[in-house]
Amino acid sequence: MKFFLKLLIYSNVFIGVLTLCAYLSSALDSQMIWIFSIPGLFYPILFLLNIACIVLWLLTKPKYAIISVFTILLGFNHVGTFINFNKTEVGQKSGEIELVSFNIQNAHYAYSKGRKNRKARSKTLRNFLKKFKDKDVLCFQESAAFAQDILDLSFKKHFKHKPSNGPVILSKSDFIDKGSIDFNTKTNGCIWVDIAINFDTMRIYNAHLQSNRISKEAQKVMADGSFQDKETWDGIYGIFANYKRYNQIRSKQIKLIKQHMEKCPYPIILCGDLNDTPQSYIYRLATEDLKDSFREKGNGLGTTFAGALPLLRIDYILASQDFEFLNHEVHKEEFSDHFLISATLRPIN
């Protein structure tokens, strides 16, 4: 019994230490120190494990609950990054701007070798997208040729900015100016447009930062892996090696975007797939001087990734202090390995 109690205490302490490392991940540039970004990736799970420890100790040895209580209190501001209970505002009001951000995964849902099945699934995807045809601005990521055909059919009356196979911005208003920030990759990148909505000029950025490219390997390890097999450990090593490399690339990319923003004369809205969690250095840089729609008006779990890794929030709608958010919604229909997110905001007069 004493051995089992010690094992539980040590396990709780270990969970607490990993949680503290997750808190540190946002403060450390992954180009310098990357290892702390890994516990940051699993913060929601670590938080839930701490809650489970508290419940367990309260039912058995209440004095030990202080371990996880203290751990959670130290980083309580992180809780609202993945679960929130905000009051949202609905209804049309003067000056509102409605936005959508969605990593469409190159319309992988609809693609099928069978022409008949592809046609049916493409129609289903288009019907889903058409629900958002009245939104002011729509930002899509991973939109190559097949996805672009679907977007063109779904949003025939929208103005479009799409300089490459990556991000695309669709708008009900014509562009005053437009451009891109080159990441020197085929699918990742950041594009921007200047538009006037309700006589207010603003700049919209649509970013897709470097993907981790670990989902398939993670699924394989979880499905078929055994810790007694060398192949499993090789797979785990490959996951960490890829995560380190691509995390450092994302750090460079977000710095390029922030440098571009510093020269912008207008209020800013940043949408997109940042491929990193709110416990990351990338998120901290992205949200410097910008509000997060989920933190402002999100309700429930903010999960936006529908892939193998659970509870990840990596898709965002951010805005400068010139705006106030009225609502934020995660649309849980699975037409991609990401969920579509939408938000409504308005300029602060």
C-alpha atoms as a printed R data frame, in Angstrom:
    type eleno elety resid chain resno       x      y       z
1   ATOM     1    CA   MET     A     1   0.000  0.000   0.000
2   ATOM     2    CA   LYS     A     2   2.831  2.420   0.847
3   ATOM     3    CA   PHE     A     3   4.522  1.612  -2.467
4   ATOM     4    CA   PHE     A     4   1.309  2.320  -4.374
5   ATOM     5    CA   LEU     A     5   0.832  5.621  -2.514
6   ATOM     6    CA   LYS     A     6   4.399  6.707  -3.310
7   ATOM     7    CA   LEU     A     7   3.892  5.761  -6.948
8   ATOM     8    CA   LEU     A     8   0.785  7.959  -7.130
9   ATOM     9    CA   ILE     A     9   2.583 10.887  -5.475
10  ATOM    10    CA   TYR     A    10   5.584 10.617  -7.796
11  ATOM    11    CA   SER     A    11   3.284 10.342 -10.809
12  ATOM    12    CA   ASN     A    12   1.400 13.454  -9.681
13  ATOM    13    CA   VAL     A    13   4.656 15.361  -9.206
14  ATOM    14    CA   PHE     A    14   5.821 14.264 -12.669
15  ATOM    15    CA   ILE     A    15   2.561 15.507 -14.212
16  ATOM    16    CA   GLY     A    16   3.017 18.778 -12.326
17  ATOM    17    CA   VAL     A    17   6.582 19.230 -13.617
18  ATOM    18    CA   LEU     A    18   5.471 18.583 -17.214
19  ATOM    19    CA   THR     A    19   2.673 21.134 -16.761
20  ATOM    20    CA   LEU     A    20   5.154 23.740 -15.514
21  ATOM    21    CA   CYS     A    21   7.307 23.014 -18.567
22  ATOM    22    CA   ALA     A    22   4.227 23.621 -20.731
23  ATOM    23    CA   TYR     A    23   3.876 27.056 -19.115
24  ATOM    24    CA   LEU     A    24   7.498 27.818 -20.015
25  ATOM    25    CA   SER     A    25   7.077 26.898 -23.683
26  ATOM    26    CA   SER     A    26   5.434 30.201 -24.603
27  ATOM    27    CA   ALA     A    27   8.346 32.193 -23.174
28  ATOM    28    CA   LEU     A    28  11.125 30.345 -25.007
29  ATOM    29    CA   ASP     A    29  11.916 30.841 -28.683
30  ATOM    30    CA   SER     A    30  12.004 27.388 -30.275
31  ATOM    31    CA   GLN     A    31  14.927 28.504 -32.432
32  ATOM    32    CA   MET     A    32  16.927 28.644 -29.197
33  ATOM    33    CA   ILE     A    33  15.261 26.044 -26.928
34  ATOM    34    CA   TRP     A    34  12.622 23.810 -28.517
35  ATOM    35    CA   ILE     A    35  12.154 20.917 -26.089
36  ATOM    36    CA   PHE     A    36   9.648 22.768 -23.847
37  ATOM    37    CA   SER     A    37   7.262 23.119 -26.784
38  ATOM    38    CA   ILE     A    38   6.469 19.393 -26.535
39  ATOM    39    CA   PRO     A    39   4.711 19.537 -23.121
40  ATOM    40    CA   GLY     A    40   3.098 22.768 -24.383
41  ATOM    41    CA   LEU     A    41   1.568 20.715 -27.194
42  ATOM    42    CA   PHE     A    42  -0.096 18.438 -24.627
43  ATOM    43    CA   TYR     A    43  -1.202 21.115 -22.146
44  ATOM    44    CA   PRO     A    44  -4.956 20.295 -22.358
45  ATOM    45    CA   ILE     A    45  -4.224 16.652 -21.507
46  ATOM    46    CA   LEU     A    46  -1.890 17.682 -18.679
47  ATOM    47    CA   PHE     A    47  -4.575 20.005 -17.306
48  ATOM    48    CA   LEU     A    48  -7.156 17.199 -17.327
49  ATOM    49    CA   LEU     A    49  -4.660 14.851 -15.637
50  ATOM    50    CA   ASN     A    50  -4.140 17.426 -12.899
51  ATOM    51    CA   ILE     A    51  -7.914 17.673 -12.418
52  ATOM    52    CA   ALA     A    52  -8.088 13.868 -12.199
53  ATOM    53    CA   CYS     A    53  -5.322 13.895  -9.568
54  ATOM    54    CA   ILE     A    54  -7.196 16.480  -7.503
55  ATOM    55    CA   VAL     A    55 -10.378 14.388  -7.563
56  ATOM    56    CA   LEU     A    56  -8.448 11.228  -6.678
57  ATOM    57    CA   TRP     A    57  -6.685 12.852  -3.704
58  ATOM    58    CA   LEU     A    58  -9.866 14.488  -2.413
59  ATOM    59    CA   LEU     A    59 -11.451 11.043  -2.290
60  ATOM    60    CA   THR     A    60  -8.449  9.402  -0.617
61  ATOM    61    CA   LYS     A    61  -5.702 11.660   0.810
62  ATOM    62    CA   PRO     A    62  -6.940 15.293   0.564
63  ATOM    63    CA   LYS     A    63  -3.645 16.873   1.652
64  ATOM    64    CA   TYR     A    64  -1.901 15.682  -1.515
65  ATOM    65    CA   ALA     A    65  -4.409 17.519  -3.732
66  ATOM    66    CA   ILE     A    66  -2.283 20.639  -3.118
67  ATOM    67    CA   ILE     A    67   0.247 19.354  -5.700
68  ATOM    68    CA   SER     A    68  -2.095 19.764  -8.653
69  ATOM    69    CA   VAL     A    69  -4.029 22.683  -7.167
70  ATOM    70    CA   PHE     A    70  -0.776 24.638  -6.867
71  ATOM    71    CA   THR     A    71   0.274 23.582 -10.381
72  ATOM    72    CA   ILE     A    72  -2.988 24.766 -11.957
73  ATOM    73    CA   LEU     A    73  -3.014 28.053 -10.031
74  ATOM    74    CA   LEU     A    74   0.515 28.865 -11.207
75  ATOM    75    CA   GLY     A    75  -0.667 28.843 -14.804
76  ATOM    76    CA   PHE     A    76  -4.365 29.586 -14.390
77  ATOM    77    CA   ASN     A    77  -4.291 32.102 -17.248
78  ATOM    78    CA   HIS     A    78  -3.596 29.183 -19.610
79  ATOM    79    CA   VAL     A    79  -6.921 27.480 -18.843
80  ATOM    80    CA   GLY     A    80  -8.866 29.948 -20.963
81  ATOM    81    CA   THR     A    81  -6.778 29.114 -24.020
82  ATOM    82    CA   PHE     A    82  -8.559 25.797 -24.612
83  ATOM    83    CA   ILE     A    83 -11.798 25.954 -22.597
84  ATOM    84    CA   ASN     A    84 -13.975 29.014 -22.072
85  ATOM    85    CA   PHE     A    85 -17.410 30.070 -20.910
86  ATOM    86    CA   ASN     A    86 -18.072 33.463 -22.417
87  ATOM    87    CA   LYS     A    87 -21.286 35.277 -23.135
88  ATOM    88    CA   THR     A    88 -21.623 35.858 -26.873
89  ATOM    89    CA   GLU     A    89 -23.594 38.485 -28.733
90  ATOM    90    CA   VAL     A    90 -25.785 37.569 -31.688
91  ATOM    91    CA   GLY     A    91 -27.787 39.470 -34.249
92  ATOM    92    CA   GLN     A    92 -26.941 41.989 -36.901
93  ATOM    93    CA   LYS     A    93 -25.641 45.313 -35.662
94  ATOM    94    CA   SER     A    94 -24.191 48.297 -37.457
95  ATOM    95    CA   GLY     A    95 -20.522 47.911 -38.344
96  ATOM    96    CA   GLU     A    96 -20.240 44.156 -37.729
97  ATOM    97    CA   ILE     A    97 -17.663 42.131 -39.683
98  ATOM    98    CA   GLU     A    98 -18.128 38.376 -40.056
99  ATOM    99    CA   LEU     A    99 -15.089 36.201 -40.732
100 ATOM   100    CA   VAL     A   100 -14.346 32.560 -41.454
101 ATOM   101    CA   SER     A   101 -11.056 30.644 -41.294
102 ATOM   102    CA   PHE     A   102 -10.743 27.055 -42.503
103 ATOM   103    CA   ASN     A   103  -7.896 24.742 -43.439
104 ATOM   104    CA   ILE     A   104  -9.765 22.892 -46.167
105 ATOM   105    CA   GLN     A   105  -7.038 20.199 -46.512
106 ATOM   106    CA   ASN     A   106  -7.102 20.514 -50.306
107 ATOM   107    CA   ALA     A   107 -10.739 19.311 -50.190
108 ATOM   108    CA   HIS     A   108  -9.462 15.845 -49.284
109 ATOM   109    CA   TYR     A   109 -12.942 14.960 -47.993
110 ATOM   110    CA   ALA     A   110 -14.388 15.246 -51.493
111 ATOM   111    CA   TYR     A   111 -11.546 13.735 -53.492
112 ATOM   112    CA   SER     A   112 -12.170 10.181 -54.630
113 ATOM   113    CA   LYS     A   113 -10.856  8.070 -57.507
114 ATOM   114    CA   GLY     A   114 -14.443  7.134 -58.313
115 ATOM   115    CA   ARG     A   115 -15.951  9.974 -60.359
116 ATOM   116    CA   LYS     A   116 -19.522  9.375 -59.148
117 ATOM   117    CA   ASN     A   117 -18.517  9.340 -55.476
118 ATOM   118    CA   ARG     A   118 -16.280 12.390 -55.970
119 ATOM   119    CA   LYS     A   119 -19.172 14.318 -57.502
120 ATOM   120    CA   ALA     A   120 -21.501 13.468 -54.609
121 ATOM   121    CA   ARG     A   121 -18.966 14.307 -51.906
122 ATOM   122    CA   SER     A   122 -17.976 17.534 -53.675
123 ATOM   123    CA   LYS     A   123 -21.621 18.604 -53.655
124 ATOM   124    CA   THR     A   124 -21.871 17.833 -49.926
125 ATOM   125    CA   LEU     A   125 -18.779 19.918 -49.218
126 ATOM   126    CA   ARG     A   126 -20.064 22.796 -51.364
127 ATOM   127    CA   ASN     A   127 -23.386 22.759 -49.528
128 ATOM   128    CA   PHE     A   128 -21.515 23.051 -46.229
129 ATOM   129    CA   LEU     A   129 -19.384 25.943 -47.485
130 ATOM   130    CA   LYS     A   130 -22.380 27.798 -48.913
131 ATOM   131    CA   LYS     A   131 -23.701 28.212 -45.371
132 ATOM   132    CA   PHE     A   132 -21.014 30.896 -45.029
133 ATOM   133    CA   LYS     A   133 -21.526 32.689 -48.348
134 ATOM   134    CA   ASP     A   134 -22.855 35.799 -46.598
135 ATOM   135    CA   LYS     A   135 -19.742 36.250 -44.453
136 ATOM   136    CA   ASP     A   136 -17.699 39.352 -45.190
137 ATOM   137    CA   VAL     A   137 -14.291 37.656 -45.387
138 ATOM   138    CA   LEU     A   138 -13.356 33.989 -45.759
139 ATOM   139    CA   CYS     A   139  -9.788 32.741 -45.290
140 ATOM   140    CA   PHE     A   140  -8.906 29.254 -46.498
141 ATOM   141    CA   GLN     A   141  -5.641 27.367 -46.191
142 ATOM   142    CA   GLU     A   142  -4.350 24.381 -48.192
143 ATOM   143    CA   SER     A   143  -6.364 25.199 -51.287
144 ATOM   144    CA   ALA     A   144  -4.708 23.629 -54.332
145 ATOM   145    CA   ALA     A   145  -6.417 23.145 -57.715
146 ATOM   146    CA   PHE     A   146  -9.113 20.639 -56.657
147 ATOM   147    CA   ALA     A   147 -10.099 22.641 -53.584
148 ATOM   148    CA   GLN     A   148 -10.026 25.857 -55.581
149 ATOM   149    CA   ASP     A   149 -12.590 24.517 -58.052
150 ATOM   150    CA   ILE     A   150 -14.926 23.821 -55.138
151 ATOM   151    CA   LEU     A   151 -14.358 27.274 -53.647
152 ATOM   152    CA   ASP     A   152 -14.993 28.954 -57.002
153 ATOM   153    CA   LEU     A   153 -18.322 27.133 -57.346
154 ATOM   154    CA   SER     A   154 -19.299 27.889 -53.745
155 ATOM   155    CA   PHE     A   155 -18.432 31.606 -53.731
156 ATOM   156    CA   LYS     A   156 -19.009 32.849 -57.276
157 ATOM   157    CA   LYS     A   157 -19.662 36.486 -56.320
158 ATOM   158    CA   HIS     A   158 -16.687 36.972 -53.976
159 ATOM   159    CA   PHE     A   159 -13.478 38.790 -54.829
160 ATOM   160    CA   LYS     A   160 -10.476 36.477 -54.581
161 ATOM   161    CA   HIS     A   161  -6.801 36.843 -53.702
162 ATOM   162    CA   LYS     A   162  -4.827 33.671 -54.335
163 ATOM   163    CA   PRO     A   163  -1.230 34.057 -55.507
164 ATOM   164    CA   SER     A   164  -0.210 30.395 -54.925
165 ATOM   165    CA   ASN     A   165  -1.423 26.894 -53.969
166 ATOM   166    CA   GLY     A   166  -1.641 27.853 -50.312
167 ATOM   167    CA   PRO     A   167  -3.866 30.435 -48.615
168 ATOM   168    CA   VAL     A   168  -6.733 32.217 -50.335
169 ATOM   169    CA   ILE     A   169  -8.820 35.192 -49.199
170 ATOM   170    CA   LEU     A   170 -12.389 35.652 -50.416
171 ATOM   171    CA   SER     A   171 -14.237 38.887 -49.745
172 ATOM   172    CA   LYS     A   172 -17.584 40.490 -50.487
173 ATOM   173    CA   SER     A   173 -15.705 43.813 -50.802
174 ATOM   174    CA   ASP     A   174 -13.138 44.558 -53.469
175 ATOM   175    CA   PHE     A   175  -9.494 44.928 -52.459
176 ATOM   176    CA   ILE     A   176  -7.767 48.281 -52.089
177 ATOM   177    CA   ASP     A   177  -4.402 46.524 -52.121
178 ATOM   178    CA   LYS     A   178  -3.073 42.992 -51.758
179 ATOM   179    CA   GLY     A   179   0.167 41.073 -51.458
180 ATOM   180    CA   SER     A   180   1.957 38.102 -49.915
181 ATOM   181    CA   ILE     A   181   4.778 37.181 -47.555
182 ATOM   182    CA   ASP     A   182   6.947 34.514 -49.156
183 ATOM   183    CA   PHE     A   183   7.895 31.557 -46.938
184 ATOM   184    CA   ASN     A   184   9.690 29.879 -49.846
185 ATOM   185    CA   THR     A   185   7.432 26.814 -49.670
186 ATOM   186    CA   LYS     A   186   4.766 25.424 -52.012
187 ATOM   187    CA   THR     A   187   1.809 25.207 -49.632
188 ATOM   188    CA   ASN     A   188   2.650 27.314 -46.580
189 ATOM   189    CA   GLY     A   189   2.575 31.077 -46.715
190 ATOM   190    CA   CYS     A   190   0.860 34.280 -45.697
191 ATOM   191    CA   ILE     A   191  -1.192 36.570 -47.904
192 ATOM   192    CA   TRP     A   192  -2.870 39.890 -47.103
193 ATOM   193    CA   VAL     A   193  -5.463 42.284 -48.446
194 ATOM   194    CA   ASP     A   194  -6.516 45.820 -47.577
195 ATOM   195    CA   ILE     A   195 -10.279 46.253 -47.751
196 ATOM   196    CA   ALA     A   196 -12.900 48.763 -46.660
197 ATOM   197    CA   ILE     A   197 -15.932 47.343 -44.851
198 ATOM   198    CA   ASN     A   198 -18.602 49.768 -43.664
199 ATOM   199    CA   PHE     A   199 -16.206 52.615 -44.541
200 ATOM   200    CA   ASP     A   200 -13.504 51.233 -42.211
201 ATOM   201    CA   THR     A   201 -10.227 50.269 -43.920
202 ATOM   202    CA   MET     A   202  -8.428 47.259 -42.450
203 ATOM   203    CA   ARG     A   203  -5.807 44.698 -43.364
204 ATOM   204    CA   ILE     A   204  -6.619 40.989 -43.346
205 ATOM   205    CA   TYR     A   205  -3.774 38.472 -43.092
206 ATOM   206    CA   ASN     A   206  -4.334 34.804 -43.868
207 ATOM   207    CA   ALA     A   207  -1.461 32.635 -42.645
208 ATOM   208    CA   HIS     A   208  -0.648 28.951 -42.893
209 ATOM   209    CA   LEU     A   209   2.530 28.252 -40.965
210 ATOM   210    CA   GLN     A   210   4.732 25.203 -41.440
211 ATOM   211    CA   SER     A   211   2.937 21.936 -40.710
212 ATOM   212    CA   ASN     A   212   4.425 19.460 -38.231
213 ATOM   213    CA   ARG     A   213   3.911 16.526 -40.608
214 ATOM   214    CA   ILE     A   214   3.675 14.103 -37.726
215 ATOM   215    CA   SER     A   215   0.000 13.113 -37.842
216 ATOM   216    CA   LYS     A   216   0.428 10.012 -40.025
217 ATOM   217    CA   GLU     A   217   3.429  8.785 -38.035
218 ATOM   218    CA   ALA     A   218   1.602  9.439 -34.744
219 ATOM   219    CA   GLN     A   219  -1.431  7.486 -35.957
220 ATOM   220    CA   LYS     A   220   0.804  4.589 -37.007
221 ATOM   221    CA   VAL     A   221   2.622  4.501 -33.656
222 ATOM   222    CA   MET     A   222  -0.634  4.640 -31.682
223 ATOM   223    CA   ALA     A   223  -2.329  1.986 -33.833
224 ATOM   224    CA   ASP     A   224   0.452 -0.535 -34.398
225 ATOM   225    CA   GLY     A   225   3.312  0.442 -32.111
226 ATOM   226    CA   SER     A   226   4.839 -1.629 -29.339
227 ATOM   227    CA   PHE     A   227   7.487 -0.214 -27.012
228 ATOM   228    CA   GLN     A   228   9.356 -3.494 -27.350
229 ATOM   229    CA   ASP     A   229   9.893 -2.948 -31.095
230 ATOM   230    CA   LYS     A   230  12.789 -0.934 -32.504
231 ATOM   231    CA   GLU     A   231  10.527  0.260 -35.315
232 ATOM   232    CA   THR     A   232   8.222  1.947 -32.798
233 ATOM   233    CA   TRP     A   233  11.116  3.826 -31.171
234 ATOM   234    CA   ASP     A   234  12.413  4.841 -34.606
235 ATOM   235    CA   GLY     A   235   8.946  6.224 -35.320
236 ATOM   236    CA   ILE     A   236   8.879  8.164 -32.047
237 ATOM   237    CA   TYR     A   237  12.346  9.582 -32.744
238 ATOM   238    CA   GLY     A   238  11.185 10.642 -36.208
239 ATOM   239    CA   ILE     A   239   8.172 12.422 -34.709
240 ATOM   240    CA   PHE     A   240  10.362 14.431 -32.324
241 ATOM   241    CA   ALA     A   241  12.956 15.225 -35.001
242 ATOM   242    CA   ASN     A   242  10.298 16.507 -37.393
243 ATOM   243    CA   TYR     A   243   8.568 18.482 -34.658
244 ATOM   244    CA   LYS     A   244  11.817 20.205 -33.680
245 ATOM   245    CA   ARG     A   245  12.678 21.138 -37.270
246 ATOM   246    CA   TYR     A   246   9.248 22.434 -38.235
247 ATOM   247    CA   ASN     A   247   8.687 24.225 -34.939
248 ATOM   248    CA   GLN     A   248  11.847 26.241 -35.566
249 ATOM   249    CA   ILE     A   249  10.681 27.032 -39.114
250 ATOM   250    CA   ARG     A   250   7.369 28.344 -37.730
251 ATOM   251    CA   SER     A   251   9.286 30.632 -35.396
252 ATOM   252    CA   LYS     A   252  10.999 32.236 -38.402
253 ATOM   253    CA   GLN     A   253   7.714 32.521 -40.286
254 ATOM   254    CA   ILE     A   254   5.767 34.270 -37.520
255 ATOM   255    CA   LYS     A   255   8.622 36.757 -37.139
256 ATOM   256    CA   LEU     A   256   8.336 37.606 -40.843
257 ATOM   257    CA   ILE     A   257   4.614 38.232 -40.411
258 ATOM   258    CA   LYS     A   258   5.121 40.409 -37.327
259 ATOM   259    CA   GLN     A   259   7.766 42.466 -39.137
260 ATOM   260    CA   HIS     A   260   5.312 43.012 -41.988
261 ATOM   261    CA   MET     A   261   2.564 44.028 -39.570
262 ATOM   262    CA   GLU     A   262   4.769 46.685 -37.975
263 ATOM   263    CA   LYS     A   263   4.621 48.655 -41.234
264 ATOM   264    CA   CYS     A   264   0.852 48.331 -41.641
265 ATOM   265    CA   PRO     A   265  -1.041 51.663 -41.395
266 ATOM   266    CA   TYR     A   266  -4.437 50.014 -40.747
267 ATOM   267    CA   PRO     A   267  -6.133 47.952 -38.016
268 ATOM   268    CA   ILE     A   268  -5.193 44.285 -38.420
269 ATOM   269    CA   ILE     A   269  -7.033 40.969 -38.480
270 ATOM   270    CA   LEU     A   270  -4.980 37.760 -38.623
271 ATOM   271    CA   CYS     A   271  -6.690 34.496 -39.552
272 ATOM   272    CA   GLY     A   272  -5.221 31.107 -40.212
273 ATOM   273    CA   ASP     A   273  -3.681 27.820 -39.265
274 ATOM   274    CA   LEU     A   274  -0.622 28.568 -37.122
275 ATOM   275    CA   ASN     A   275   0.024 24.855 -36.509
276 ATOM   276    CA   ASP     A   276   0.830 25.583 -32.871
277 ATOM   277    CA   THR     A   277  -1.050 25.739 -29.593
278 ATOM   278    CA   PRO     A   278  -1.667 28.729 -27.308
279 ATOM   279    CA   GLN     A   279   1.149 27.446 -25.083
280 ATOM   280    CA   SER     A   280   3.676 28.080 -27.839
281 ATOM   281    CA   TYR     A   281   6.141 30.869 -28.500
282 ATOM   282    CA   ILE     A   282   4.564 31.227 -31.948
283 ATOM   283    CA   TYR     A   283   1.175 32.007 -30.395
284 ATOM   284    CA   ARG     A   284   2.708 34.477 -27.938
285 ATOM   285    CA   LEU     A   285   4.326 36.407 -30.802
286 ATOM   286    CA   ALA     A   286   1.172 36.237 -32.918
287 ATOM   287    CA   THR     A   287  -1.007 37.641 -30.132
288 ATOM   288    CA   GLU     A   288   1.273 40.515 -29.142
289 ATOM   289    CA   ASP     A   289  -1.101 43.498 -29.448
290 ATOM   290    CA   LEU     A   290  -3.789 41.223 -30.934
291 ATOM   291    CA   LYS     A   291  -6.928 39.809 -29.315
292 ATOM   292    CA   ASP     A   292  -7.859 36.132 -29.655
293 ATOM   293    CA   SER     A   293 -11.506 35.581 -30.652
294 ATOM   294    CA   PHE     A   294 -11.739 32.354 -28.635
295 ATOM   295    CA   ARG     A   295 -10.329 33.895 -25.467
296 ATOM   296    CA   GLU     A   296 -12.643 36.876 -25.891
297 ATOM   297    CA   LYS     A   297 -15.868 35.110 -26.845
298 ATOM   298    CA   GLY     A   298 -15.286 31.358 -27.099
299 ATOM   299    CA   ASN     A   299 -17.606 28.922 -25.370
300 ATOM   300    CA   GLY     A   300 -16.726 25.323 -24.452
301 ATOM   301    CA   LEU     A   301 -13.711 23.491 -25.860
302 ATOM   302    CA   GLY     A   302 -11.756 25.426 -28.474
303 ATOM   303    CA   THR     A   303 -10.396 22.324 -30.268
304 ATOM   304    CA   THR     A   304  -9.866 23.009 -33.980
305 ATOM   305    CA   PHE     A   305  -7.793 19.977 -35.052
306 ATOM   306    CA   ALA     A   306  -9.679 16.802 -35.965
307 ATOM   307    CA   GLY     A   307  -6.592 14.619 -36.451
308 ATOM   308    CA   ALA     A   308  -4.852 12.025 -34.285
309 ATOM   309    CA   LEU     A   309  -3.586 14.376 -31.556
310 ATOM   310    CA   PRO     A   310  -6.482 15.299 -29.232
311 ATOM   311    CA   LEU     A   311  -7.727 18.692 -27.984
312 ATOM   312    CA   LEU     A   312  -5.436 20.817 -30.162
313 ATOM   313    CA   ARG     A   313  -6.368 24.430 -30.902
314 ATOM   314    CA   ILE     A   314  -4.161 25.574 -33.757
315 ATOM   315    CA   ASP     A   315  -6.538 27.688 -35.890
316 ATOM   316    CA   TYR     A   316  -7.164 31.305 -34.928
317 ATOM   317    CA   ILE     A   317  -8.896 34.569 -35.653
318 ATOM   318    CA   LEU     A   318  -6.949 37.425 -34.069
319 ATOM   319    CA   ALA     A   319  -7.559 41.159 -34.230
320 ATOM   320    CA   SER     A   320  -5.891 44.372 -33.105
321 ATOM   321    CA   GLN     A   321  -7.142 46.456 -30.200
322 ATOM   322    CA   ASP     A   322  -9.183 48.567 -32.634
323 ATOM   323    CA   PHE     A   323 -11.821 45.805 -32.682
324 ATOM   324    CA   GLU     A   324 -14.072 44.041 -30.208
325 ATOM   325    CA   PHE     A   325 -15.212 40.451 -30.736
326 ATOM   326    CA   LEU     A   326 -18.911 39.631 -30.437
327 ATOM   327    CA   ASN     A   327 -18.767 35.863 -30.877
328 ATOM   328    CA   HIS     A   328 -16.585 32.901 -31.795
329 ATOM   329    CA   GLU     A   329 -17.737 29.504 -33.007
330 ATOM   330    CA   VAL     A   330 -16.047 26.205 -33.841
331 ATOM   331    CA   HIS     A   331 -18.059 24.284 -36.444
332 ATOM   332    CA   LYS     A   332 -17.485 20.611 -35.642
333 ATOM   333    CA   GLU     A   333 -18.504 19.173 -39.020
334 ATOM   334    CA   GLU     A   334 -15.635 16.956 -40.200
335 ATOM   335    CA   PHE     A   335 -14.906 18.016 -43.773
336 ATOM   336    CA   SER     A   336 -11.160 18.286 -43.122
337 ATOM   337    CA   ASP     A   337  -8.604 17.415 -40.484
338 ATOM   338    CA   HIS     A   338  -9.394 20.902 -39.151
339 ATOM   339    CA   PHE     A   339 -12.680 22.409 -38.028
340 ATOM   340    CA   LEU     A   340 -13.930 25.617 -39.609
341 ATOM   341    CA   ILE     A   341 -13.997 28.567 -37.199
342 ATOM   342    CA   SER     A   342 -15.945 31.805 -37.479
343 ATOM   343    CA   ALA     A   343 -16.094 35.043 -35.533
344 ATOM   344    CA   THR     A   344 -17.916 38.368 -35.587
345 ATOM   345    CA   LEU     A   345 -16.259 41.615 -34.586
346 ATOM   346    CA   ARG     A   346 -16.712 45.343 -35.005
347 ATOM   347    CA   PRO     A   347 -14.508 48.407 -34.843
348 ATOM   348    CA   ILE     A   348 -14.344 50.247 -31.543
349 ATOM   349    CA   ASN     A   349 -15.370 53.830 -32.175
